[in-house]
Amino acid sequence: PLKDYHIIEQELLAYDRALFDRPQIIGLNKIDTIEEERQQEIFRQFQEVTNNPIFLISGVTGLGCDRLLQEVWTKLDNMKNSELINQIV
């Protein structure tokens, strides 16, 4: 999974630096298919390379999806508020 993350990062940079610089949220999907010990190992690996929020999720069971969506809404609200403040200043 970490290798794929690095590939995606490089693709974002190559496509548009501004897109790469936007806030990111990482959703590690299909956790229902691996053991909890492996889930935690992958989670720790991501924590070592990024400060972005990381969520273990399962689209099949819905595990973790509510927390992920809450983070998305929070980030979007913060971006909206930041844009409004920048327009006023």
N, CA, C and O atoms as a GROMACS GRO file, in nm:
protein
  356
    1PRO      N    1   0.080  -0.122   0.000
    1PRO     CA    2   0.000   0.000   0.000
    1PRO      C    3   0.084   0.128   0.000
    1PRO      O    4   0.048   0.227  -0.064
    2LEU      N    5   0.196   0.126   0.071
    2LEU     CA    6   0.280   0.245   0.079
    2LEU      C    7   0.342   0.278  -0.056
    2LEU      O    8   0.354   0.395  -0.092
    3LYS      N    9   0.381   0.176  -0.129
    3LYS     CA   10   0.436   0.197  -0.263
    3LYS      C   11   0.333   0.265  -0.352
    3LYS      O   12   0.366   0.358  -0.426
    4ASP      N   13   0.209   0.219  -0.345
    4ASP     CA   14   0.101   0.279  -0.424
    4ASP      C   15   0.080   0.426  -0.385
    4ASP      O   16   0.056   0.511  -0.471
    5TYR      N   17   0.089   0.454  -0.257
    5TYR     CA   18   0.074   0.591  -0.208
    5TYR      C   19   0.180   0.682  -0.269
    5TYR      O   20   0.151   0.792  -0.315
    6HIS      N   21   0.304   0.634  -0.270
    6HIS     CA   22   0.412   0.714  -0.328
    6HIS      C   23   0.392   0.735  -0.479
    6HIS      O   24   0.423   0.842  -0.531
    7ILE      N   25   0.343   0.635  -0.546
    7ILE     CA   26   0.313   0.649  -0.690
    7ILE      C   27   0.207   0.755  -0.712
    7ILE      O   28   0.220   0.839  -0.802
    8ILE      N   29   0.102   0.752  -0.631
    8ILE     CA   30  -0.005   0.852  -0.643
    8ILE      C   31   0.048   0.991  -0.615
    8ILE      O   32   0.013   1.087  -0.685
    9GLU      N   33   0.133   1.004  -0.514
    9GLU     CA   34   0.194   1.134  -0.484
    9GLU      C   35   0.272   1.187  -0.605
    9GLU      O   36   0.258   1.304  -0.641
   10GLN      N   37   0.352   1.102  -0.666
   10GLN     CA   38   0.431   1.144  -0.782
   10GLN      C   39   0.342   1.182  -0.900
   10GLN      O   40   0.372   1.277  -0.972
   11GLU      N   41   0.233   1.109  -0.918
   11GLU     CA   42   0.140   1.142  -1.026
   11GLU      C   43   0.073   1.277  -1.002
   11GLU      O   44   0.054   1.355  -1.095
   12LEU      N   45   0.036   1.305  -0.876
   12LEU     CA   46  -0.023   1.435  -0.844
   12LEU      C   47   0.077   1.548  -0.870
   12LEU      O   48   0.041   1.651  -0.928
   13LEU      N   49   0.200   1.528  -0.828
   13LEU     CA   50   0.303   1.630  -0.853
   13LEU      C   51   0.324   1.653  -1.001
   13LEU      O   52   0.337   1.768  -1.045
   14ALA      N   53   0.328   1.547  -1.077
   14ALA     CA   54   0.351   1.560  -1.221
   14ALA      C   55   0.233   1.628  -1.290
   14ALA      O   56   0.251   1.702  -1.386
   15TYR      N   57   0.114   1.603  -1.241
   15TYR     CA   58  -0.005   1.658  -1.304
   15TYR      C   59  -0.025   1.805  -1.268
   15TYR      O   60  -0.046   1.889  -1.356
   16ASP      N   61  -0.018   1.835  -1.137
   16ASP     CA   62  -0.046   1.973  -1.094
   16ASP      C   63   0.001   1.991  -0.950
   16ASP      O   64  -0.056   1.932  -0.858
   17ARG      N   65   0.103   2.071  -0.930
   17ARG     CA   66   0.158   2.093  -0.795
   17ARG      C   67   0.051   2.149  -0.701
   17ARG      O   68   0.048   2.115  -0.583
   18ALA      N   69  -0.037   2.235  -0.752
   18ALA     CA   70  -0.142   2.293  -0.668
   18ALA      C   71  -0.237   2.184  -0.615
   18ALA      O   72  -0.284   2.192  -0.502
   19LEU      N   73  -0.263   2.086  -0.698
   19LEU     CA   74  -0.347   1.975  -0.655
   19LEU      C   75  -0.277   1.893  -0.546
   19LEU      O   76  -0.340   1.852  -0.448
   20PHE      N   77  -0.148   1.871  -0.564
   20PHE     CA   78  -0.069   1.798  -0.465
   20PHE      C   79  -0.068   1.872  -0.332
   20PHE      O   80  -0.070   1.808  -0.226
   21ASP      N   81  -0.064   2.005  -0.335
   21ASP     CA   82  -0.053   2.086  -0.214
   21ASP      C   83  -0.184   2.100  -0.138
   21ASP      O   84  -0.185   2.151  -0.025
   22ARG      N   85  -0.293   2.057  -0.195
   22ARG     CA   86  -0.420   2.066  -0.124
   22ARG      C   87  -0.422   1.968  -0.007
   22ARG      O   88  -0.348   1.869  -0.006
   23PRO      N   89  -0.508   1.996   0.092
   23PRO     CA   90  -0.518   1.903   0.206
   23PRO      C   91  -0.555   1.763   0.157
   23PRO      O   92  -0.636   1.745   0.067
   24GLN      N   93  -0.493   1.666   0.220
   24GLN     CA   94  -0.517   1.527   0.183
   24GLN      C   95  -0.567   1.447   0.302
   24GLN      O   96  -0.532   1.475   0.417
   25ILE      N   97  -0.649   1.349   0.273
   25ILE     CA   98  -0.697   1.253   0.371
   25ILE      C   99  -0.673   1.116   0.310
   25ILE      O  100  -0.708   1.092   0.194
   26ILE      N  101  -0.614   1.027   0.387
   26ILE     CA  102  -0.580   0.896   0.335
   26ILE      C  103  -0.678   0.792   0.390
   26ILE      O  104  -0.694   0.777   0.511
   27GLY      N  105  -0.745   0.723   0.299
   27GLY     CA  106  -0.835   0.615   0.336
   27GLY      C  107  -0.777   0.483   0.290
   27GLY      O  108  -0.764   0.458   0.170
   28LEU      N  109  -0.740   0.399   0.385
   28LEU     CA  110  -0.686   0.267   0.354
   28LEU      C  111  -0.802   0.168   0.354
   28LEU      O  112  -0.849   0.127   0.460
   29ASN      N  113  -0.846   0.130   0.236
   29ASN     CA  114  -0.967   0.052   0.218
   29ASN      C  115  -0.939  -0.098   0.224
   29ASN      O  116  -0.824  -0.143   0.219
   30LYS      N  117  -1.046  -0.173   0.236
   30LYS     CA  118  -1.045  -0.321   0.236
   30LYS      C  119  -0.978  -0.379   0.359
   30LYS      O  120  -0.919  -0.487   0.353
   31ILE      N  121  -0.986  -0.307   0.472
   31ILE     CA  122  -0.923  -0.359   0.592
   31ILE      C  123  -0.994  -0.484   0.644
   31ILE      O  124  -0.939  -0.558   0.726
   32ASP      N  125  -1.115  -0.506   0.598
   32ASP     CA  126  -1.187  -0.626   0.640
   32ASP      C  127  -1.123  -0.754   0.583
   32ASP      O  128  -1.159  -0.864   0.624
   33THR      N  129  -1.030  -0.739   0.491
   33THR     CA  130  -0.968  -0.856   0.427
   33THR      C  131  -0.833  -0.894   0.488
   33THR      O  132  -0.772  -0.992   0.446
   34ILE      N  133  -0.786  -0.815   0.587
   34ILE     CA  134  -0.657  -0.846   0.648
   34ILE      C  135  -0.668  -0.849   0.800
   34ILE      O  136  -0.760  -0.790   0.858
   35GLU      N  137  -0.576  -0.918   0.862
   35GLU     CA  138  -0.573  -0.930   1.008
   35GLU      C  139  -0.544  -0.795   1.073
   35GLU      O  140  -0.478  -0.710   1.015
   36GLU      N  141  -0.595  -0.776   1.196
   36GLU     CA  142  -0.578  -0.650   1.266
   36GLU      C  143  -0.431  -0.614   1.288
   36GLU      O  144  -0.394  -0.497   1.280
   37GLU      N  145  -0.348  -0.712   1.313
   37GLU     CA  146  -0.206  -0.686   1.332
   37GLU      C  147  -0.145  -0.624   1.206
   37GLU      O  148  -0.065  -0.531   1.215
   38ARG      N  149  -0.183  -0.676   1.090
   38ARG     CA  150  -0.134  -0.622   0.962
   38ARG      C  151  -0.191  -0.483   0.938
   38ARG      O  152  -0.122  -0.395   0.885
   39GLN      N  153  -0.317  -0.462   0.976
   39GLN     CA  154  -0.378  -0.329   0.963
   39GLN      C  155  -0.296  -0.226   1.039
   39GLN      O  156  -0.266  -0.119   0.986
   40GLN      N  157  -0.260  -0.258   1.162
   40GLN     CA  158  -0.184  -0.165   1.245
   40GLN      C  159  -0.043  -0.142   1.190
   40GLN      O  160   0.010  -0.032   1.200
   41GLU      N  161   0.016  -0.247   1.134
   41GLU     CA  162   0.147  -0.234   1.073
   41GLU      C  163   0.144  -0.136   0.956
   41GLU      O  164   0.230  -0.049   0.943
   42ILE      N  165   0.044  -0.151   0.871
   42ILE     CA  166   0.028  -0.060   0.756
   42ILE      C  167   0.002   0.082   0.803
   42ILE      O  168   0.058   0.177   0.751
   43PHE      N  169  -0.085   0.096   0.903
   43PHE     CA  170  -0.117   0.227   0.959
   43PHE      C  171   0.010   0.295   1.009
   43PHE      O  172   0.032   0.413   0.981
   44ARG      N  173   0.094   0.222   1.083
   44ARG     CA  174   0.219   0.280   1.135
   44ARG      C  175   0.314   0.320   1.022
   44ARG      O  176   0.381   0.423   1.030
   45GLN      N  177   0.319   0.239   0.917
   45GLN     CA  178   0.404   0.274   0.803
   45GLN      C  179   0.362   0.407   0.742
   45GLN      O  180   0.447   0.489   0.707
   46PHE      N  181   0.233   0.429   0.728
   46PHE     CA  182   0.184   0.555   0.674
   46PHE      C  183   0.211   0.671   0.768
   46PHE      O  184   0.244   0.781   0.724
   47GLN      N  185   0.198   0.647   0.898
   47GLN     CA  186   0.225   0.753   0.995
   47GLN      C  187   0.370   0.800   0.986
   47GLN      O  188   0.400   0.916   1.014
   48GLU      N  189   0.459   0.711   0.948
   48GLU     CA  190   0.600   0.746   0.938
   48GLU      C  191   0.632   0.837   0.819
   48GLU      O  192   0.734   0.906   0.820
   49VAL      N  193   0.546   0.838   0.716
   49VAL     CA  194   0.577   0.914   0.595
   49VAL      C  195   0.483   1.031   0.569
   49VAL      O  196   0.507   1.109   0.476
   50THR      N  197   0.377   1.045   0.648
   50THR     CA  198   0.284   1.155   0.622
   50THR      C  199   0.223   1.206   0.752
   50THR      O  200   0.206   1.132   0.849
   51ASN      N  201   0.190   1.335   0.751
   51ASN     CA  202   0.116   1.396   0.862
   51ASN      C  203  -0.032   1.407   0.830
   51ASN      O  204  -0.110   1.458   0.911
   52ASN      N  205  -0.071   1.360   0.713
   52ASN     CA  206  -0.212   1.365   0.674
   52ASN      C  207  -0.292   1.267   0.759
   52ASN      O  208  -0.240   1.165   0.803
   53PRO      N  209  -0.421   1.298   0.781
   53PRO     CA  210  -0.506   1.204   0.854
   53PRO      C  211  -0.517   1.072   0.778
   53PRO      O  212  -0.529   1.070   0.655
   54ILE      N  213  -0.513   0.962   0.851
   54ILE     CA  214  -0.517   0.829   0.793
   54ILE      C  215  -0.634   0.753   0.855
   54ILE      O  216  -0.651   0.752   0.976
   55PHE      N  217  -0.713   0.690   0.770
   55PHE     CA  218  -0.828   0.615   0.818
   55PHE      C  219  -0.826   0.474   0.761
   55PHE      O  220  -0.808   0.454   0.641
   56LEU      N  221  -0.845   0.377   0.849
   56LEU     CA  222  -0.863   0.239   0.808
   56LEU      C  223  -1.012   0.220   0.783
   56LEU      O  224  -1.094   0.240   0.874
   57ILE      N  225  -1.048   0.181   0.662
   57ILE     CA  226  -1.191   0.172   0.628
   57ILE      C  227  -1.221   0.042   0.554
   57ILE      O  228  -1.133  -0.025   0.501
   58SER      N  229  -1.350   0.010   0.554
   58SER     CA  230  -1.400  -0.101   0.474
   58SER      C  231  -1.528  -0.056   0.406
   58SER      O  232  -1.627  -0.026   0.473
   59GLY      N  233  -1.525  -0.052   0.274
   59GLY     CA  234  -1.645  -0.017   0.200
   59GLY      C  235  -1.753  -0.124   0.213
   59GLY      O  236  -1.872  -0.094   0.203
   60VAL      N  237  -1.712  -0.248   0.233
   60VAL     CA  238  -1.807  -0.359   0.244
   60VAL      C  239  -1.882  -0.354   0.376
   60VAL      O  240  -2.004  -0.363   0.379
   61THR      N  241  -1.807  -0.341   0.486
   61THR     CA  242  -1.871  -0.343   0.618
   61THR      C  243  -1.908  -0.204   0.668
   61THR      O  244  -1.989  -0.189   0.759
   62GLY      N  245  -1.849  -0.100   0.607
   62GLY     CA  246  -1.873   0.037   0.650
   62GLY      C  247  -1.784   0.080   0.766
   62GLY      O  248  -1.792   0.194   0.811
   63LEU      N  249  -1.699  -0.011   0.814
   63LEU     CA  250  -1.612   0.020   0.926
   63LEU      C  251  -1.521   0.139   0.893
   63LEU      O  252  -1.452   0.139   0.792
   64GLY      N  253  -1.524   0.239   0.980
   64GLY     CA  254  -1.438   0.355   0.965
   64GLY      C  255  -1.488   0.461   0.868
   64GLY      O  256  -1.434   0.571   0.863
   65CYS      N  257  -1.591   0.429   0.791
   65CYS     CA  258  -1.638   0.523   0.689
   65CYS      C  259  -1.700   0.648   0.749
   65CYS      O  260  -1.683   0.758   0.696
   66ASP      N  261  -1.773   0.634   0.861
   66ASP     CA  262  -1.833   0.751   0.925
   66ASP      C  263  -1.727   0.850   0.971
   66ASP      O  264  -1.741   0.970   0.952
   67ARG      N  265  -1.621   0.799   1.032
   67ARG     CA  266  -1.512   0.886   1.078
   67ARG      C  267  -1.443   0.954   0.960
   67ARG      O  268  -1.410   1.072   0.966
   68LEU      N  269  -1.422   0.878   0.853
   68LEU     CA  270  -1.359   0.935   0.733
   68LEU      C  271  -1.446   1.047   0.675
   68LEU      O  272  -1.394   1.154   0.644
   69LEU      N  273  -1.574   1.023   0.661
   69LEU     CA  274  -1.664   1.125   0.606
   69LEU      C  275  -1.670   1.249   0.695
   69LEU      O  276  -1.677   1.361   0.645
   70GLN      N  277  -1.667   1.228   0.826
   70GLN     CA  278  -1.666   1.343   0.918
   70GLN      C  279  -1.541   1.427   0.897
   70GLN      O  280  -1.548   1.550   0.899
   71GLU      N  281  -1.428   1.363   0.877
   71GLU     CA  282  -1.303   1.435   0.852
   71GLU      C  283  -1.309   1.511   0.720
   71GLU      O  284  -1.261   1.624   0.711
   72VAL      N  285  -1.368   1.450   0.618
   72VAL     CA  286  -1.384   1.518   0.489
   72VAL      C  287  -1.467   1.644   0.507
   72VAL      O  288  -1.429   1.751   0.459
   73TRP      N  289  -1.580   1.633   0.576
   73TRP     CA  290  -1.666   1.751   0.597
   73TRP      C  291  -1.594   1.859   0.678
   73TRP      O  292  -1.606   1.977   0.648
   74THR      N  293  -1.520   1.818   0.778
   74THR     CA  294  -1.445   1.914   0.860
   74THR      C  295  -1.341   1.987   0.774
   74THR      O  296  -1.330   2.109   0.781
   75LYS      N  297  -1.267   1.912   0.694
   75LYS     CA  298  -1.166   1.975   0.606
   75LYS      C  299  -1.232   2.071   0.509
   75LYS      O  300  -1.183   2.182   0.488
   76LEU      N  301  -1.343   2.029   0.450
   76LEU     CA  302  -1.412   2.115   0.354
   76LEU      C  303  -1.463   2.243   0.420
   76LEU      O  304  -1.452   2.352   0.364
   77ASP      N  305  -1.518   2.230   0.540
   77ASP     CA  306  -1.564   2.348   0.614
   77ASP      C  307  -1.447   2.442   0.644
   77ASP      O  308  -1.459   2.563   0.630
   78ASN      N  309  -1.334   2.385   0.685
   78ASN     CA  310  -1.216   2.467   0.715
   78ASN      C  311  -1.166   2.538   0.590
   78ASN      O  312  -1.127   2.654   0.596
   79MET      N  313  -1.166   2.467   0.477
   79MET     CA  314  -1.122   2.529   0.352
   79MET      C  315  -1.217   2.642   0.312
   79MET      O  316  -1.173   2.748   0.270
   80LYS      N  317  -1.346   2.618   0.327
   80LYS     CA  318  -1.445   2.719   0.293
   80LYS      C  319  -1.427   2.843   0.381
   80LYS      O  320  -1.427   2.955   0.331
   81ASN      N  321  -1.412   2.821   0.511
   81ASN     CA  322  -1.392   2.932   0.604
   81ASN      C  323  -1.263   3.006   0.575
   81ASN      O  324  -1.259   3.129   0.583
   82SER      N  325  -1.158   2.934   0.541
   82SER     CA  326  -1.029   2.996   0.509
   82SER      C  327  -1.041   3.082   0.383
   82SER      O  328  -0.987   3.192   0.378
   83GLU      N  329  -1.112   3.032   0.284
   83GLU     CA  330  -1.132   3.109   0.160
   83GLU      C  331  -1.212   3.236   0.188
   83GLU      O  332  -1.181   3.342   0.134
   84LEU      N  333  -1.314   3.226   0.274
   84LEU     CA  334  -1.392   3.345   0.309
   84LEU      C  335  -1.306   3.448   0.381
   84LEU      O  336  -1.317   3.567   0.354
   85ILE      N  337  -1.222   3.403   0.472
   85ILE     CA  338  -1.134   3.494   0.545
   85ILE      C  339  -1.037   3.562   0.448
   85ILE      O  340  -1.013   3.682   0.458
   86ASN      N  341  -0.982   3.486   0.355
   86ASN     CA  342  -0.890   3.543   0.257
   86ASN      C  343  -0.959   3.647   0.168
   86ASN      O  344  -0.896   3.745   0.127
   87GLN      N  345  -1.086   3.625   0.139
   87GLN     CA  346  -1.159   3.723   0.057
   87GLN      C  347  -1.181   3.853   0.134
   87GLN      O  348  -1.180   3.961   0.075
   88ILE      N  349  -1.200   3.843   0.265
   88ILE     CA  350  -1.224   3.962   0.347
   88ILE      C  351  -1.096   4.040   0.367
   88ILE      O  352  -1.097   4.164   0.366
   89VAL      N  353  -0.985   3.970   0.384
   89VAL     CA  354  -0.857   4.036   0.412
   89VAL      C  355  -0.800   4.098   0.293
   89VAL      O  356  -0.693   4.157   0.300
   0.00000   0.00000   0.00000
